[in-house]
Short mmCIF file of C-alpha atoms in Angstrom, two decimals:
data_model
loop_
_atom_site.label_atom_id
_atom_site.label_comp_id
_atom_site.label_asym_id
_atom_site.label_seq_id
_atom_site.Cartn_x
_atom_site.Cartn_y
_atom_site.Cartn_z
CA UNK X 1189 -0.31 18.85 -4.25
CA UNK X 1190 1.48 18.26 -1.21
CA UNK X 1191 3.47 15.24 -0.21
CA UNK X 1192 1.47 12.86 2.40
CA UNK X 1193 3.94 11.45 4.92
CA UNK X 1194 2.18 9.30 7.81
CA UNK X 1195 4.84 8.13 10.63
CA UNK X 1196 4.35 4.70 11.55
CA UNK X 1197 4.16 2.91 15.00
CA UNK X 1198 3.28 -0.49 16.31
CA UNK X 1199 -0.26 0.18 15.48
CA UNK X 1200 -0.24 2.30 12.36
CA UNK X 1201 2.11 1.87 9.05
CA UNK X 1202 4.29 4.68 7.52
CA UNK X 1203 2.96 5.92 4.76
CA UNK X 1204 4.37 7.70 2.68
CA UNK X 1205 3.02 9.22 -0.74
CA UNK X 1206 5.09 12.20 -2.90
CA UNK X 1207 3.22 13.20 -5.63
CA UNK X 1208 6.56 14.47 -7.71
CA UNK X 1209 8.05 11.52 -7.82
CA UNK X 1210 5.04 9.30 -7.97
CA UNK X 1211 6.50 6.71 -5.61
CA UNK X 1212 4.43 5.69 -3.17
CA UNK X 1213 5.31 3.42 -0.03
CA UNK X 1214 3.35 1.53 2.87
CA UNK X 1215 5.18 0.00 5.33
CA UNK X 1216 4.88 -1.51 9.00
CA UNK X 1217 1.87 -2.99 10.50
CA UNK X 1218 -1.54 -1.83 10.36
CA UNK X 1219 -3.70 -2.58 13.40
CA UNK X 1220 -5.75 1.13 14.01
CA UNK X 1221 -8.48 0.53 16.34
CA UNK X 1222 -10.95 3.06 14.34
CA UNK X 1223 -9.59 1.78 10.43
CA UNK X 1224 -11.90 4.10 8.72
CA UNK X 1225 -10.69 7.49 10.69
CA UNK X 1226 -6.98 6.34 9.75
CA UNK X 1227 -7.70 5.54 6.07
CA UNK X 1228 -10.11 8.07 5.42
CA UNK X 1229 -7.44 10.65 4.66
CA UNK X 1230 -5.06 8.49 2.46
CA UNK X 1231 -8.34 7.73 0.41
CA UNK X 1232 -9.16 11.26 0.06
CA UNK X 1233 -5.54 12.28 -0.81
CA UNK X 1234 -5.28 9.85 -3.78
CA UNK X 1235 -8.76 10.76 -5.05
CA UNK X 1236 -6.83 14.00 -5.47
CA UNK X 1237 -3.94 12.57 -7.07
CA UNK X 1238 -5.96 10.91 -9.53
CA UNK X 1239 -6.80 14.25 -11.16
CA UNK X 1240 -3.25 14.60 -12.02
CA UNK X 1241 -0.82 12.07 -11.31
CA UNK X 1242 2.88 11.42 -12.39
CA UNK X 1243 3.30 10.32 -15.18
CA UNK X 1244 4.73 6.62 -13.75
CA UNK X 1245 3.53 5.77 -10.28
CA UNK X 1246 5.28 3.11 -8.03
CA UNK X 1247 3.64 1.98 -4.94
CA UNK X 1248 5.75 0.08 -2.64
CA UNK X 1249 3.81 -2.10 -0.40
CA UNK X 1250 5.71 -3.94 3.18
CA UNK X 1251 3.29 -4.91 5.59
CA UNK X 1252 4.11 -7.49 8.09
CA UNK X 1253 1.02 -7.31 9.45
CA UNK X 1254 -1.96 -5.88 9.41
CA UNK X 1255 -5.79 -6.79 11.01
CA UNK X 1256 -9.18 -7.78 9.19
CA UNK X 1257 -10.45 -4.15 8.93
CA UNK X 1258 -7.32 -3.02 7.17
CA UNK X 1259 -7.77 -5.55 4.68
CA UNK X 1260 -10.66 -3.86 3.83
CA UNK X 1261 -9.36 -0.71 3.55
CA UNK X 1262 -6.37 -1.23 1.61
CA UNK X 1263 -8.10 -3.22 -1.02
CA UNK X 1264 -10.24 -0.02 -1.63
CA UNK X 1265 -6.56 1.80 -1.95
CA UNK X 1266 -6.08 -0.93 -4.29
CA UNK X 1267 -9.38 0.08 -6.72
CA UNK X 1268 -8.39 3.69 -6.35
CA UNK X 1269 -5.15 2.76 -7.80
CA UNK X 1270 -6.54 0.94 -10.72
CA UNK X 1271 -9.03 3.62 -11.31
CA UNK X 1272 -5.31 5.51 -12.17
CA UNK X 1273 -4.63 2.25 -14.54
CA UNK X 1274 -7.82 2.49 -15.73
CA UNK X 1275 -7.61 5.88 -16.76
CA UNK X 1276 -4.42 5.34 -18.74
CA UNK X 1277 -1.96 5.87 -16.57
CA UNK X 1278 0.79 4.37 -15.55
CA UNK X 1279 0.52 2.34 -11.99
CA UNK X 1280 2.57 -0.74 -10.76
CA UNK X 1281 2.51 -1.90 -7.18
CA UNK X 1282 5.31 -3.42 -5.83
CA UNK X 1283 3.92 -6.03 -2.82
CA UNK X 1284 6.78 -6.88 -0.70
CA UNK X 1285 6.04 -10.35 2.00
CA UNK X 1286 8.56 -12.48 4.01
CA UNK X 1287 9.47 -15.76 2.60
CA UNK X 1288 8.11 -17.64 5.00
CA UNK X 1289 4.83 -16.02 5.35
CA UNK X 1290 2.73 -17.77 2.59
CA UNK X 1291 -0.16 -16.19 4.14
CA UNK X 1292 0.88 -12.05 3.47
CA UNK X 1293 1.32 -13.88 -0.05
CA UNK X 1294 -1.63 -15.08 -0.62
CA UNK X 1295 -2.84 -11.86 0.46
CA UNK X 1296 -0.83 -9.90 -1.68
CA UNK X 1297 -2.24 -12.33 -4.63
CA UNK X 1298 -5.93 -11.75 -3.59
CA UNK X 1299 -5.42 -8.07 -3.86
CA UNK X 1300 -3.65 -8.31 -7.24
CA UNK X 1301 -6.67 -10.10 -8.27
CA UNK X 1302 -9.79 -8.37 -6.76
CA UNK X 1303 -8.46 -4.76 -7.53
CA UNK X 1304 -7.47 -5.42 -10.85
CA UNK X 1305 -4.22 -3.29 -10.26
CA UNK X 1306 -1.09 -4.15 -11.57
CA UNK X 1307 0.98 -5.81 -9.44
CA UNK X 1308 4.57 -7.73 -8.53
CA UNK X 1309 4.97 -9.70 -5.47
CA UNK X 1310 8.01 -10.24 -4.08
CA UNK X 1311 9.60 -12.41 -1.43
CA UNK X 1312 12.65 -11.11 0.91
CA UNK X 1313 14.24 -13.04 3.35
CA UNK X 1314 13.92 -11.42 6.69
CA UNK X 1315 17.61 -9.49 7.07
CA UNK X 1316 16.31 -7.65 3.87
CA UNK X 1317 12.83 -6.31 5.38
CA UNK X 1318 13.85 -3.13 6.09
CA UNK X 1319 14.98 -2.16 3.33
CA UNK X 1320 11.88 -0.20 2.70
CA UNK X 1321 11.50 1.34 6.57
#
């Protein structure tokens, strides 16, 4: 299976997907103007993985921002990855917010809870955001 690698602008995170290695990352902002033609592909390329995935996946999520309709569409990248949890493997998602942004969050919480997936959150104070891009 080949690696998905998605460079990032202003309107569109990197994302960033090796299936060796099973770590995952999404990072940037997320503000496509057609959500479903950007997402469409990362949702078919883990419905591949899920046939076969590594044996520990780690998905690394940094969003500083991202728009109502990419809500929507993460959260179903969410129930794909607990359908990987949910078929015994291993899955943990790292959710990554700025300290002072209660509302990314709360978001990350909402996610943790409507998709079922297991999840961390984690606050950073701003000089460490990039860590991940």
């Amino acid at each position: 299976m080949e690696k998905m690698l998605v460079k990032g602008n202003l309107k569109f995170p990197t994302i960033d997907f090796n299936p060796d290695s099973g770590v995952f990352e999404i990072f940037g902002r997320s503000l496509p103007e057609n959500t479903i033609d950007f997402y469409s592909p990362v949702l078919e390329w883990i419905d591949e993985y899920k046939s076969s995935p590594a044996k520990n996946t780690i998905v690394n999520v940094s969003l500083e921002y991202f728009n109502t309709s990419s809500s929507k569409l993460i959260l179903d990248i969410f129930k794909k990855f607990h359908e990987i949890h949910e078929s015994g493997n291993s899955i943990h998602v790292n959710w990554f917010y700025e300290e002072d942004d209660p509302d990314l969050q709360n978001q990350g919480e909402l996610f943790q809870e409507i998709s079922g997936v297991p999840m961390s959150l984690h606050s950073r104070s701003e000089e460490h955001t990039s860590e991940l891009q």
